[in-house]
């Protein structure tokens, strides 16, 4: 938070429409908001007030039961010994048995309490205080603060000297807490669950938390007002500042308490005077305005410009699409057109082709006339291959005939 | 780069007081928009130049293909005329398709198939013909079928199923920019350049072939004959070298 600290008005508790003074906001109330931290610390701190519960150590095992083993046509579970009573021979010990012990009996040595690091606890309180200074968070928590003049609400020290509840109530109403107090009264209802039978019959909402510095009667005045709680500024409890783990409790500070916050917590540079070795939490990002950072000239000047993405669309077949073929093979359309023309009668291309054809045929005829004459014709050359064989056959026949004649003779 | 600036329009209602940060943003966006406009104009000009050059190159390629084909015809005729035999040039380019699935693959052929980037059934890649690749194919013979693709096959494969490897992603070749960005330094700026480099197995064949993601082909319409047996066996089969007849198969798989 590099901004200058805002100034908080102090309201006169008797006449809250007038302001008795102003004070700069303590640095604590500008701590970074960490709902995760508050939730975690609250969860662990809330476990520390628990009372142990467990079943009796001997529960279910206070019999001399023994298994009858096999051979007696009964299940092997341990059975109560003896006779003369229904109990004899009944199953015992197992969690399935009537009157037996439970599975995994609850124990008192369950780890009921949790330790939380001191720094963590202090950070959580700082966060919760900071949240209590922000109207949207307080409203989100459910408090009715529409009539409240300002958050954080700081009241002059006179309120610490109130002794009568009636006066205290008046003062709160004049400060704009009327709606809040009414909300608490209206919300009283019977608790759902067994708690109602265990001396926790009613539940109601929480009202404002009044943080004071010097108790001159204020606690006793405020303690009977439903919903209102008081806390000394030296001993702030996270369980009250962030009930249920949700920060944003409606807090009313007295002037002295508000001043003391600065004395207790100090600043980021000075550390906390009243908490040894402790400094208020720092934000993870000094400037959390991402949009402004991204759009700043420092960042934009070193970025390359945004580029359009390559889109390839559906692959088309150039052999089918003339348009695509022209794109891929420039000039193909005109070449194709010229080619087609050569099969259309009357065009010069057609004539060209016919001329070539004629020339070719002429060539061939000329060649044949020259070379394929007399014995060079196709037929003659073909038959020449058979001539040799024909001659051989004729010779063979002649030879056979000669032999036959010889034999005859 | 400046062509791809994403300019956001800041909508300020009439007469409203403009916050400081919004004003800063508006000024910044204006400057970027100006840069973008200039960059786009420059890009457009460069693109037109590039396309004109590509067009010239394509015409030259087509002439080259026609010329090489005509040359072969001439040589064959000459040989016949002189009563010689014309020895057909050996193929330079092979297209390999994986026939076998991934289950129960022995380690050595499995590794070779990985090296050939044939990691999935019906994946296909272009390969240069040389001693090492032929030896690799020998190891995986029963799991692949391969042959010598024709120009038509090469074109159709690349146009229909051509995807490029761009920063390890499989990006469709929907624009010559993608090719230019990846292979520009090798002088390849468009689809026809790729086709030429692949078909004629040019000096940058390795880079181009590696840029092309392995082709994911469909199963052949009409089916295989018998994947368990070799193409050259009398009973009929599919694996191994089927030379020119790969084109028929690819026509059904593409």
Tab-separated table of C-alpha atoms in Angstrom, chain A:
chain	number	residue	atom	x	y	z
A	1	UNK	CA	0.000	0.000	0.000
A	2	UNK	CA	2.049	2.910	-1.224
A	3	UNK	CA	-0.857	5.326	-0.869
A	4	UNK	CA	-1.089	7.854	1.934
A	5	UNK	CA	-3.016	6.697	4.927
A	6	UNK	CA	-6.671	7.760	4.935
A	7	UNK	CA	-8.050	9.724	7.828
A	8	UNK	CA	-10.785	8.326	10.042
A	9	UNK	CA	-13.318	10.542	11.815
A	10	UNK	CA	-14.062	10.088	15.483
A	11	UNK	CA	-17.695	10.385	16.403
A	12	UNK	CA	-19.049	11.871	19.585
A	13	UNK	CA	-20.774	8.998	21.344
A	14	UNK	CA	-23.482	11.277	22.767
A	15	UNK	CA	-24.211	13.029	19.545
A	16	UNK	CA	-22.944	10.891	16.720
A	17	UNK	CA	-23.885	13.368	14.020
A	18	UNK	CA	-20.938	15.502	15.101
A	19	UNK	CA	-17.303	14.543	14.817
A	20	UNK	CA	-14.950	15.290	17.630
A	21	UNK	CA	-11.792	14.778	15.631
A	22	UNK	CA	-9.878	12.734	13.101
A	23	UNK	CA	-7.118	10.201	13.216
A	24	UNK	CA	-4.973	8.572	10.533
A	25	UNK	CA	-5.846	4.944	9.884
A	26	UNK	CA	-3.486	2.534	11.629
A	27	UNK	CA	-1.369	0.460	9.257
A	28	UNK	CA	-2.913	-2.707	10.709
A	29	UNK	CA	-6.215	-1.882	9.055
A	30	UNK	CA	-4.438	-1.857	5.674
A	31	UNK	CA	-3.051	-5.380	5.951
A	32	UNK	CA	-3.501	-7.634	2.919
A	33	UNK	CA	-6.692	-9.690	3.053
A	34	UNK	CA	-6.006	-13.383	3.450
A	35	UNK	CA	-9.271	-15.294	3.885
A	36	UNK	CA	-7.405	-18.569	3.538
A	37	UNK	CA	-5.108	-17.721	6.421
A	38	UNK	CA	-7.933	-16.533	8.641
A	39	UNK	CA	-9.951	-19.647	7.891
A	40	UNK	CA	-7.037	-21.942	8.653
A	41	UNK	CA	-6.053	-20.232	11.902
A	42	UNK	CA	-9.648	-20.013	13.039
A	43	UNK	CA	-10.183	-23.687	12.320
A	44	UNK	CA	-7.251	-24.643	14.481
A	45	UNK	CA	-7.866	-22.116	17.236
A	46	UNK	CA	-11.507	-23.112	17.520
A	47	UNK	CA	-10.439	-26.622	18.411
A	48	UNK	CA	-8.702	-25.444	21.507
A	49	UNK	CA	-11.783	-24.926	23.647
A	50	UNK	CA	-13.037	-28.457	23.119
A	51	UNK	CA	-13.860	-30.791	25.941
A	52	UNK	CA	-12.980	-34.429	25.568
A	53	UNK	CA	-15.649	-37.012	25.016
A	54	UNK	CA	-15.330	-40.722	24.836
A	55	UNK	CA	-17.063	-43.915	25.728
A	56	UNK	CA	-16.104	-45.565	28.999
A	57	UNK	CA	-12.904	-47.531	28.681
A	58	UNK	CA	-14.591	-50.729	29.782
A	59	UNK	CA	-17.735	-50.108	27.731
A	60	UNK	CA	-18.938	-53.388	26.335
A	61	UNK	CA	-16.157	-55.425	27.926
A	62	UNK	CA	-17.429	-55.638	31.467
A	63	UNK	CA	-18.419	-59.269	31.179
A	64	UNK	CA	-16.439	-62.441	31.568
A	65	UNK	CA	-17.540	-63.552	28.160
A	66	UNK	CA	-15.753	-66.308	26.356
A	67	UNK	CA	-16.280	-67.909	22.978
A	68	UNK	CA	-17.929	-71.323	23.097
A	69	UNK	CA	-15.673	-72.324	20.156
A	70	UNK	CA	-16.864	-74.810	17.560
A	71	UNK	CA	-18.998	-77.856	17.930
A	72	UNK	CA	-21.976	-76.331	19.682
A	73	UNK	CA	-24.006	-75.204	16.706
A	74	UNK	CA	-23.632	-71.547	17.511
A	75	UNK	CA	-21.551	-68.717	16.136
A	76	UNK	CA	-18.088	-68.390	17.579
A	77	UNK	CA	-18.578	-64.920	19.076
A	78	UNK	CA	-17.773	-64.615	22.817
A	79	UNK	CA	-20.777	-65.295	24.960
A	80	UNK	CA	-21.690	-64.243	28.494
A	81	UNK	CA	-21.123	-67.042	30.964
A	82	UNK	CA	-23.342	-68.472	33.615
A	83	UNK	CA	-26.999	-69.253	33.681
A	84	UNK	CA	-30.333	-68.381	35.134
A	85	UNK	CA	-30.764	-65.172	33.241
A	86	UNK	CA	-31.480	-64.029	29.723
A	87	UNK	CA	-28.001	-62.610	29.584
A	88	UNK	CA	-26.373	-65.988	29.844
A	89	UNK	CA	-25.157	-67.255	26.504
A	90	UNK	CA	-25.830	-63.995	24.771
A	91	UNK	CA	-23.200	-62.592	22.498
A	92	UNK	CA	-20.833	-60.082	23.976
A	93	UNK	CA	-17.791	-57.954	23.175
A	94	UNK	CA	-18.149	-57.516	19.436
A	95	UNK	CA	-19.435	-54.310	17.898
A	96	UNK	CA	-22.116	-56.417	16.244
A	97	UNK	CA	-23.270	-57.839	19.551
A	98	UNK	CA	-26.033	-56.311	21.581
A	99	UNK	CA	-24.446	-54.790	24.605
A	100	UNK	CA	-21.030	-55.131	23.079
A	101	UNK	CA	-18.425	-52.440	22.716
A	102	UNK	CA	-18.342	-50.089	19.742
A	103	UNK	CA	-15.924	-50.372	16.862
A	104	UNK	CA	-12.870	-48.234	17.502
A	105	UNK	CA	-14.012	-46.712	20.780
A	106	UNK	CA	-13.667	-42.984	21.055
A	107	UNK	CA	-10.841	-42.042	23.362
A	108	UNK	CA	-10.026	-39.089	25.504
A	109	UNK	CA	-6.490	-39.049	24.231
A	110	UNK	CA	-7.684	-37.899	20.864
A	111	UNK	CA	-5.654	-34.887	19.839
A	112	UNK	CA	-8.238	-32.247	20.686
A	113	UNK	CA	-6.167	-29.122	20.542
A	114	UNK	CA	-4.059	-27.591	17.866
A	115	UNK	CA	-1.139	-25.349	18.208
A	116	UNK	CA	-0.846	-22.452	15.839
A	117	UNK	CA	2.291	-20.480	15.210
A	118	UNK	CA	2.225	-17.192	16.996
A	119	UNK	CA	3.102	-15.192	13.928
A	120	UNK	CA	0.349	-16.906	12.005
A	121	UNK	CA	-2.154	-16.068	14.699
A	122	UNK	CA	-1.025	-12.459	14.744
A	123	UNK	CA	-1.209	-12.203	10.951
A	124	UNK	CA	-4.718	-13.637	11.055
A	125	UNK	CA	-5.837	-11.048	13.578
A	126	UNK	CA	-4.294	-8.281	11.484
A	127	UNK	CA	-6.181	-9.574	8.430
A	128	UNK	CA	-9.432	-9.803	10.322
A	129	UNK	CA	-9.033	-6.250	11.587
A	130	UNK	CA	-8.321	-5.027	8.073
A	131	UNK	CA	-11.435	-6.767	6.807
A	132	UNK	CA	-13.541	-5.133	9.488
A	133	UNK	CA	-12.617	-1.763	7.964
A	134	UNK	CA	-14.111	-2.593	4.561
A	135	UNK	CA	-17.887	-2.105	4.182
A	136	UNK	CA	-18.401	-4.679	1.403
A	137	UNK	CA	-16.762	-7.390	3.484
A	138	UNK	CA	-18.714	-6.490	6.586
A	139	UNK	CA	-21.953	-6.445	4.650
A	140	UNK	CA	-21.024	-9.741	3.030
A	141	UNK	CA	-20.646	-11.253	6.452
A	142	UNK	CA	-24.240	-10.292	7.061
A	143	UNK	CA	-24.096	-7.197	9.247
A	144	UNK	CA	-26.654	-4.441	8.694
A	145	UNK	CA	-24.510	-1.329	8.421
A	146	UNK	CA	-26.533	0.857	6.094
A	147	UNK	CA	-27.116	3.495	8.734
A	148	UNK	CA	-23.559	3.480	10.031
A	149	UNK	CA	-21.697	6.681	9.170
A	150	UNK	CA	-18.264	5.299	8.419
A	151	UNK	CA	-16.152	2.199	8.617
A	152	UNK	CA	-14.011	1.855	10.682
A	153	UNK	CA	-16.438	3.253	13.203
A	154	UNK	CA	-14.502	5.131	15.924
A	155	UNK	CA	-16.368	6.577	18.874
A	156	UNK	CA	-15.108	9.050	21.476
A	157	UNK	CA	-13.807	7.610	24.724
A	158	UNK	CA	-16.859	8.646	26.726
A	159	UNK	CA	-18.585	5.464	25.702
A	160	UNK	CA	-16.143	3.519	27.873
A	161	UNK	CA	-17.645	5.114	30.972
A	162	UNK	CA	-21.213	4.086	30.343
A	163	UNK	CA	-22.628	1.982	33.146
A	164	UNK	CA	-26.276	1.529	32.285
A	165	UNK	CA	-27.368	-0.889	29.588
A	166	UNK	CA	-30.147	1.475	28.611
A	167	UNK	CA	-27.631	4.208	27.898
A	168	UNK	CA	-25.399	1.836	26.013
A	169	UNK	CA	-28.274	0.717	23.853
A	170	UNK	CA	-29.207	4.334	23.135
A	171	UNK	CA	-25.661	5.154	22.190
A	172	UNK	CA	-25.432	2.211	19.796
A	173	UNK	CA	-28.752	3.080	18.229
A	174	UNK	CA	-27.674	6.661	17.693
A	175	UNK	CA	-24.499	5.380	16.020
A	176	UNK	CA	-26.636	3.578	13.441
A	177	UNK	CA	-26.513	0.051	14.866
A	178	UNK	CA	-30.251	-0.142	15.396
A	179	UNK	CA	-30.865	-2.328	12.417
A	180	UNK	CA	-28.019	-4.592	13.440
A	181	UNK	CA	-29.289	-5.001	16.978
A	182	UNK	CA	-32.771	-5.676	15.734
A	183	UNK	CA	-31.424	-8.318	13.390
A	184	UNK	CA	-29.907	-10.117	16.355
A	185	UNK	CA	-33.105	-10.032	18.359
A	186	UNK	CA	-35.140	-11.272	15.434
A	187	UNK	CA	-32.755	-14.087	14.769
A	188	UNK	CA	-33.166	-15.846	18.091
A	189	UNK	CA	-34.363	-19.353	17.402
A	190	UNK	CA	-34.147	-22.808	18.858
A	191	UNK	CA	-30.982	-24.613	17.851
A	192	UNK	CA	-31.327	-27.380	15.335
A	193	UNK	CA	-29.804	-30.538	16.671
A	194	UNK	CA	-29.153	-32.191	19.998
A	195	UNK	CA	-27.477	-29.100	21.361
A	196	UNK	CA	-30.899	-27.817	22.324
A	197	UNK	CA	-31.127	-30.544	24.911
A	198	UNK	CA	-27.629	-29.909	26.101
A	199	UNK	CA	-28.047	-26.438	27.510
A	200	UNK	CA	-27.439	-24.718	24.186
A	201	UNK	CA	-31.052	-24.182	23.387
A	202	UNK	CA	-31.026	-20.911	21.535
A	203	UNK	CA	-28.919	-19.564	18.728
A	204	UNK	CA	-28.793	-16.044	17.437
A	205	UNK	CA	-26.711	-13.942	15.071
A	206	UNK	CA	-23.733	-11.923	16.196
A	207	UNK	CA	-23.907	-8.170	16.401
A	208	UNK	CA	-21.208	-5.555	16.699
A	209	UNK	CA	-17.919	-6.097	18.511
A	210	UNK	CA	-16.997	-3.098	20.633
A	211	UNK	CA	-13.258	-2.732	21.118
A	212	UNK	CA	-12.269	-0.533	24.040
A	213	UNK	CA	-9.102	0.544	25.737
A	214	UNK	CA	-10.215	1.274	29.324
A	215	UNK	CA	-13.132	-0.476	30.904
A	216	UNK	CA	-14.963	2.081	32.980
A	217	UNK	CA	-18.197	0.209	32.890
A	218	UNK	CA	-18.637	-0.453	29.196
A	219	UNK	CA	-18.408	-4.230	29.436
A	220	UNK	CA	-21.122	-4.379	32.053
A	221	UNK	CA	-23.266	-1.937	30.161
A	222	UNK	CA	-22.965	-3.790	26.889
A	223	UNK	CA	-22.999	-7.355	28.065
A	224	UNK	CA	-26.741	-7.781	28.303
A	225	UNK	CA	-27.464	-6.334	24.869
A	226	UNK	CA	-28.130	-9.351	22.645
A	227	UNK	CA	-25.462	-9.783	20.009
A	228	UNK	CA	-23.056	-7.154	21.312
A	229	UNK	CA	-19.620	-8.286	22.467
A	230	UNK	CA	-16.799	-6.324	24.020
A	231	UNK	CA	-13.084	-6.830	23.675
A	232	UNK	CA	-10.039	-5.088	25.053
A	233	UNK	CA	-7.766	-3.878	22.318
A	234	UNK	CA	-4.750	-5.554	23.928
A	235	UNK	CA	-6.434	-8.926	23.842
A	236	UNK	CA	-8.107	-9.303	20.484
A	237	UNK	CA	-9.437	-12.766	19.748
A	238	UNK	CA	-9.585	-14.074	16.190
A	239	UNK	CA	-12.551	-16.235	17.151
A	240	UNK	CA	-14.481	-13.036	17.772
A	241	UNK	CA	-13.025	-10.971	14.971
A	242	UNK	CA	-13.689	-13.652	12.380
A	243	UNK	CA	-16.492	-15.821	13.735
A	244	UNK	CA	-16.814	-19.107	11.901
A	245	UNK	CA	-13.633	-18.341	9.966
A	246	UNK	CA	-15.256	-15.528	7.955
A	247	UNK	CA	-13.686	-12.155	8.446
A	248	UNK	CA	-15.529	-8.870	8.275
A	249	UNK	CA	-17.047	-8.559	11.738
A	250	UNK	CA	-18.777	-5.269	12.408
A	251	UNK	CA	-16.378	-3.592	14.847
A	252	UNK	CA	-16.845	-0.373	16.819
A	253	UNK	CA	-13.608	1.124	18.133
A	254	UNK	CA	-13.311	3.618	20.938
A	255	UNK	CA	-10.933	6.498	20.363
A	256	UNK	CA	-8.358	5.202	22.804
A	257	UNK	CA	-8.494	1.712	21.381
A	258	UNK	CA	-8.123	2.979	17.830
A	259	UNK	CA	-5.078	5.027	18.800
A	260	UNK	CA	-3.621	2.074	20.645
A	261	UNK	CA	-3.767	-0.082	17.500
A	262	UNK	CA	-0.933	1.953	16.051
A	263	UNK	CA	0.998	1.570	19.314
A	264	UNK	CA	0.525	-2.174	19.376
A	265	UNK	CA	1.078	-2.981	15.723
A	266	UNK	CA	3.232	-0.158	14.478
A	267	UNK	CA	4.055	0.038	10.788
A	268	UNK	CA	5.719	-2.203	8.250
A	269	UNK	CA	8.985	-0.369	8.707
A	270	UNK	CA	9.009	-0.077	12.455
A	271	UNK	CA	7.653	-3.508	13.380
A	272	UNK	CA	5.160	-3.972	16.193
A	273	UNK	CA	6.320	-2.240	19.393
A	274	UNK	CA	4.148	-4.319	21.692
A	275	UNK	CA	4.716	-7.670	19.946
A	276	UNK	CA	8.313	-8.679	20.113
A	277	UNK	CA	9.872	-9.611	16.786
A	278	UNK	CA	6.591	-9.200	14.918
A	279	UNK	CA	6.007	-7.124	11.798
A	280	UNK	CA	2.664	-6.754	10.098
A	281	UNK	CA	2.064	-9.026	7.080
A	282	UNK	CA	3.207	-7.760	3.719
A	283	UNK	CA	1.159	-8.237	0.567
A	284	UNK	CA	2.485	-10.750	-1.944
A	285	UNK	CA	2.114	-8.107	-4.644
A	286	UNK	CA	2.821	-4.455	-3.962
A	287	UNK	CA	0.624	-3.443	-6.875
A	288	UNK	CA	-2.216	-5.863	-7.385
A	289	UNK	CA	-3.829	-3.976	-10.265
A	290	UNK	CA	-2.995	-6.514	-12.973
A	291	UNK	CA	-4.800	-4.656	-15.717
A	292	UNK	CA	-2.791	-1.548	-15.102
A	293	UNK	CA	0.482	-3.456	-14.917
A	294	UNK	CA	-0.166	-5.353	-18.132
A	295	UNK	CA	-1.263	-2.256	-19.994
A	296	UNK	CA	1.582	-0.097	-18.725
A	297	UNK	CA	4.072	1.232	-21.249
A	298	UNK	CA	6.929	-0.520	-19.420
A	299	UNK	CA	5.400	-3.903	-20.135
A	300	UNK	CA	3.763	-3.205	-23.494
A	301	UNK	CA	6.904	-1.707	-24.995
A	302	UNK	CA	8.805	-5.001	-24.784
A	303	UNK	CA	6.016	-7.242	-25.997
A	304	UNK	CA	5.809	-8.363	-29.566
A	305	UNK	CA	2.462	-7.564	-31.203
A	306	UNK	CA	-0.364	-10.072	-30.995
A	307	UNK	CA	-0.478	-12.259	-34.070
A	308	UNK	CA	-3.369	-13.823	-35.891
A	309	UNK	CA	-3.470	-17.557	-35.612
A	310	UNK	CA	-2.823	-19.740	-38.581
A	311	UNK	CA	-6.078	-21.297	-39.706
A	312	UNK	CA	-5.917	-24.067	-42.226
A	313	UNK	CA	-9.590	-24.816	-42.589
A	314	UNK	CA	-10.748	-28.031	-44.186
A	315	UNK	CA	-8.310	-29.491	-46.696
A	316	UNK	CA	-9.738	-29.264	-50.171
A	317	UNK	CA	-8.721	-31.404	-53.076
A	318	UNK	CA	-7.045	-29.418	-55.821
A	319	UNK	CA	-7.793	-32.133	-58.359
A	320	UNK	CA	-11.484	-31.400	-57.847
A	321	UNK	CA	-11.498	-27.694	-57.113
A	322	UNK	CA	-10.384	-25.559	-60.068
A	323	UNK	CA	-10.052	-22.548	-57.798
A	324	UNK	CA	-7.633	-24.311	-55.482
A	325	UNK	CA	-5.701	-25.746	-58.418
A	326	UNK	CA	-5.204	-22.263	-59.808
A	327	UNK	CA	-4.036	-21.086	-56.392
A	328	UNK	CA	-1.502	-23.886	-56.067
A	329	UNK	CA	-0.498	-24.108	-59.700
A	330	UNK	CA	-0.674	-20.620	-61.205
A	331	UNK	CA	-1.599	-20.622	-64.843
A	332	UNK	CA	-3.112	-24.084	-64.753
A	333	UNK	CA	-6.589	-22.904	-65.717
A	334	UNK	CA	-5.440	-21.176	-68.894
A	335	UNK	CA	-3.195	-24.062	-69.836
A	336	UNK	CA	-6.090	-26.425	-69.336
A	337	UNK	CA	-8.338	-24.220	-71.418
A	338	UNK	CA	-5.804	-24.233	-74.235
A	339	UNK	CA	-5.567	-27.998	-73.974
A	340	UNK	CA	-9.323	-28.428	-74.189
A	341	UNK	CA	-9.487	-26.190	-77.203
A	342	UNK	CA	-7.312	-28.597	-79.128
A	343	UNK	CA	-10.153	-31.106	-79.192
A	344	UNK	CA	-12.704	-28.593	-80.446
A	345	UNK	CA	-13.106	-28.482	-84.186
A	346	UNK	CA	-12.428	-25.219	-85.899
A	347	UNK	CA	-9.954	-23.831	-83.378
A	348	UNK	CA	-6.362	-23.153	-84.414
A	349	UNK	CA	-5.142	-25.538	-81.656
A	350	UNK	CA	-7.229	-28.319	-83.133
A	351	UNK	CA	-5.805	-27.609	-86.541
A	352	UNK	CA	-2.321	-27.660	-85.082
A	353	UNK	CA	-2.875	-31.103	-83.565
A	354	UNK	CA	-4.349	-32.437	-86.791
A	355	UNK	CA	-1.416	-31.083	-88.747
A	356	UNK	CA	1.029	-32.875	-86.464
A	357	UNK	CA	-0.948	-36.064	-86.756
A	358	UNK	CA	-0.931	-35.850	-90.495
A	359	UNK	CA	2.775	-35.160	-90.581
A	360	UNK	CA	3.388	-38.208	-88.399
A	361	UNK	CA	1.338	-40.482	-90.599
A	362	UNK	CA	3.120	-39.127	-93.684
A	363	UNK	CA	6.479	-39.843	-92.039
A	364	UNK	CA	5.465	-43.353	-91.261
A	365	UNK	CA	4.222	-43.999	-94.766
A	366	UNK	CA	7.392	-42.587	-96.261
A	367	UNK	CA	9.532	-44.726	-94.015
A	368	UNK	CA	7.598	-47.831	-94.848
A	369	UNK	CA	7.790	-47.160	-98.544
A	370	UNK	CA	11.515	-46.746	-98.246
A	371	UNK	CA	12.450	-49.544	-95.886
A	372	UNK	CA	9.651	-52.042	-95.961
A	373	UNK	CA	9.891	-53.251	-99.554
A	374	UNK	CA	10.029	-56.687	-101.038
A	375	UNK	CA	11.225	-59.033	-98.419
A	376	UNK	CA	11.220	-56.422	-95.682
A	377	UNK	CA	7.453	-56.242	-95.311
A	378	UNK	CA	5.968	-57.288	-92.055
A	379	UNK	CA	4.423	-60.455	-93.403
A	380	UNK	CA	7.555	-61.592	-95.111
A	381	UNK	CA	9.741	-61.003	-92.084
A	382	UNK	CA	7.215	-62.839	-89.963
A	383	UNK	CA	7.064	-65.822	-92.259
A	384	UNK	CA	10.834	-65.941	-92.529
A	385	UNK	CA	10.885	-67.183	-88.987
A	386	UNK	CA	8.755	-70.148	-90.058
A	387	UNK	CA	10.613	-70.766	-93.265
A	388	UNK	CA	13.502	-72.407	-91.534
A	389	UNK	CA	11.200	-74.712	-89.649
A	390	UNK	CA	9.095	-75.397	-92.738
A	391	UNK	CA	12.265	-76.318	-94.609
A	392	UNK	CA	13.378	-78.562	-91.728
A	393	UNK	CA	9.960	-80.265	-91.642
A	394	UNK	CA	9.972	-80.768	-95.371
A	395	UNK	CA	13.478	-82.224	-95.179
A	396	UNK	CA	12.427	-84.559	-92.377
A	397	UNK	CA	9.379	-85.717	-94.316
A	398	UNK	CA	11.473	-86.297	-97.385
A	399	UNK	CA	13.942	-88.284	-95.300
A	400	UNK	CA	11.110	-90.398	-93.810
A	401	UNK	CA	9.632	-90.996	-97.178
A	402	UNK	CA	12.995	-92.100	-98.467
A	403	UNK	CA	13.328	-94.453	-95.482
A	404	UNK	CA	9.867	-95.883	-96.051
A	405	UNK	CA	10.616	-96.559	-99.668
A	406	UNK	CA	13.852	-98.190	-98.674
A	407	UNK	CA	12.022	-100.323	-96.148
A	408	UNK	CA	9.466	-101.255	-98.680
A	409	UNK	CA	12.131	-102.371	-101.009
